[in-house]
Coordinates of C-alpha atoms and ligand atoms in Angstrom, one line a residue:
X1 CA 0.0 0.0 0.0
X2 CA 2.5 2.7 1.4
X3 CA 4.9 1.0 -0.9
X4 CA 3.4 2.3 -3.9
X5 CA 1.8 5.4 -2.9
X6 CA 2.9 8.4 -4.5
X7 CA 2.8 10.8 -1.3
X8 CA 4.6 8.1 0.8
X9 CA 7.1 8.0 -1.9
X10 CA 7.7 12.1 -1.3
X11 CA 7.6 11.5 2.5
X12 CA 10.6 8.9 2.2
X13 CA 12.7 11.2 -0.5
X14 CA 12.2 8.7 -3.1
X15 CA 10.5 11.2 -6.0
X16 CA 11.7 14.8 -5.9
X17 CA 9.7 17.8 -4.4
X18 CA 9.7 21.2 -3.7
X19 CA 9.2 21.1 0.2
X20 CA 8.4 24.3 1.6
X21 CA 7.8 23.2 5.2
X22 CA 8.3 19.7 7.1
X23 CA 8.2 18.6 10.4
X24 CA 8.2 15.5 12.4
X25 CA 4.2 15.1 11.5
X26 CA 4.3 16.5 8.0
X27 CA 5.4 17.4 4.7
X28 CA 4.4 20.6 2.8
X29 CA 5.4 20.4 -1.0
X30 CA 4.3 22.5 -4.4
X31 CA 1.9 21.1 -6.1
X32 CA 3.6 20.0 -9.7
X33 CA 0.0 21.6 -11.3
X34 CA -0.5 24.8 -9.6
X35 CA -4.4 26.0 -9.5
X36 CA -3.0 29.5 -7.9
X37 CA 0.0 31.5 -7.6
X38 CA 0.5 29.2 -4.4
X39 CA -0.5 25.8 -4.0
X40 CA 0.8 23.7 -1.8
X41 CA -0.1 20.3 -0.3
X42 CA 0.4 19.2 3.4
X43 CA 0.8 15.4 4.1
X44 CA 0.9 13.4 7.2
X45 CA 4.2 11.2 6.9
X46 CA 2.0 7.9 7.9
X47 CA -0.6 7.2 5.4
X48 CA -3.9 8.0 5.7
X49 CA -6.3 7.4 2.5
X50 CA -8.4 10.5 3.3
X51 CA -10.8 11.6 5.4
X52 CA -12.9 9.2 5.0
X53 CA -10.2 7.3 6.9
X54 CA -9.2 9.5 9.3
X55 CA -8.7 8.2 12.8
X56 CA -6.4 10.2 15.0
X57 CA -7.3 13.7 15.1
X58 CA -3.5 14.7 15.8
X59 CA -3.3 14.5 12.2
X60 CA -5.9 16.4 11.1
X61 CA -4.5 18.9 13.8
X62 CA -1.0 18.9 12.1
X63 CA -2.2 19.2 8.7
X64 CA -4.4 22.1 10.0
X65 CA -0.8 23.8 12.3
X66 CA 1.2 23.1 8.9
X67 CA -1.0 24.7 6.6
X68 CA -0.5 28.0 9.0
X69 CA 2.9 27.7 8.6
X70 CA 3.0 26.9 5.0
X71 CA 1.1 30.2 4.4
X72 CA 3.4 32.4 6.5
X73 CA 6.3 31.0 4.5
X74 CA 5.1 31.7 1.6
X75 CA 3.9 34.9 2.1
X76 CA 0.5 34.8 1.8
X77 CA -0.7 34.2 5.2
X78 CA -1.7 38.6 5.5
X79 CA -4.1 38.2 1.8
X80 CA -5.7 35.0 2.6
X81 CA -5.7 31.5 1.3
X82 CA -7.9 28.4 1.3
X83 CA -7.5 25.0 2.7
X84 CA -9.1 21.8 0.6
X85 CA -9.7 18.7 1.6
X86 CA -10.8 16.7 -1.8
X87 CA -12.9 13.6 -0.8
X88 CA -13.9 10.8 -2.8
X89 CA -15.0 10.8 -6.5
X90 CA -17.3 13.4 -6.2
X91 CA -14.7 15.8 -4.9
X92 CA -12.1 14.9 -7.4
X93 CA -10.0 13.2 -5.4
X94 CA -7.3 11.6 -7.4
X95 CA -4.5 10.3 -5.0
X96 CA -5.7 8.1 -2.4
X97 CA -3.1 9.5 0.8
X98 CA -4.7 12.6 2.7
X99 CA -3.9 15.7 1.6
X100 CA -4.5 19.4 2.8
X101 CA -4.1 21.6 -0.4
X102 CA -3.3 25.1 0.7
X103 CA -3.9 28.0 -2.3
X104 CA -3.6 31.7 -2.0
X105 CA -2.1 34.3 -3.8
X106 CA -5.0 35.2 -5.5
X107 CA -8.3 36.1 -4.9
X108 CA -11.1 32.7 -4.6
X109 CA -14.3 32.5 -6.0
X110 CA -17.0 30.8 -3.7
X111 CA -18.6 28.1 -4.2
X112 CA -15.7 26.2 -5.7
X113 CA -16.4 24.7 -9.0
Ligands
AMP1 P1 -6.6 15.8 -5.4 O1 -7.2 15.9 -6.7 O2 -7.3 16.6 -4.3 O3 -6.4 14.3 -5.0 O4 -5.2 16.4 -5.5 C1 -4.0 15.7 -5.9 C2 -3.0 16.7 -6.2 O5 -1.7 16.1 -6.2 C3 -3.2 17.4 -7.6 O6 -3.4 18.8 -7.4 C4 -1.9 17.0 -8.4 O7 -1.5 18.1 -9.2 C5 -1.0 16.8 -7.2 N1 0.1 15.9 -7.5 C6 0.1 14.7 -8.1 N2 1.3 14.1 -8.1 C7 2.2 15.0 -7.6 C8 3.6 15.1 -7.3 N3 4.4 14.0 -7.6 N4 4.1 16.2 -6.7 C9 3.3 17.2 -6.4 N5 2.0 17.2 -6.6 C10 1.4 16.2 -7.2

């Protein structure tokens, strides 16, 4: 399972990222197809399908801590930004290992498409 997954892959250093932020909880790395001028996604480093699986709610706190710190680091904590949690089909969720998306840098339109 872990073996193959994509995010678990970044965690372990196996497929280069940009990280942005890590800590012993998390890693914070650019999305390789950018929806805003930033967009980055949080991971926990144990794997978590999504929240759909979600157990401990530490990781749902880190994820939520990281994101904070993502968007100070990047500069866009001041303008705003928007946290995502894709679900399921229905949400477009297309890699199966929880991930916070974090995007700012430009203004949102709400509702989301
Ligand atoms: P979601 O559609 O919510 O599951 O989001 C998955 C996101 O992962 C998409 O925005 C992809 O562009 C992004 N993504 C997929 N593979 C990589 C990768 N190797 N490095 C960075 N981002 C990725």
């Amino acid at each position: 399972l872990s073996q193959h997954c994509i995010f678990c892959r970044i965690v372990r250093g196996e497929i280069p990222s940009r990280i942005v932020y890590e800590n012993e909880s998390v890693v914070a790395f650019r999305d390789t197809d950018p929806r805003a001028p930033t967009h980055v996604l949080v991971v926990p480093r144990v794997h978590v399908g999504s929240v759909g699986e979600l157990e401990d709610p530490a990781v749902a706190g880190h994820l939520v801590l990281a994101a904070r710190r993502v968007a100070e680091a990047t500069g866009i904590a001041e303008s705003g930004y928007r946290l995502v949690l894709n679900t399921g089909a229905d949400a477009g969720q297309s890699v199966h290992h929880i991930h916070l998306h974090v995007l700012g840098g430009r203004p949102m339109t709400w509702p989301p498409g």
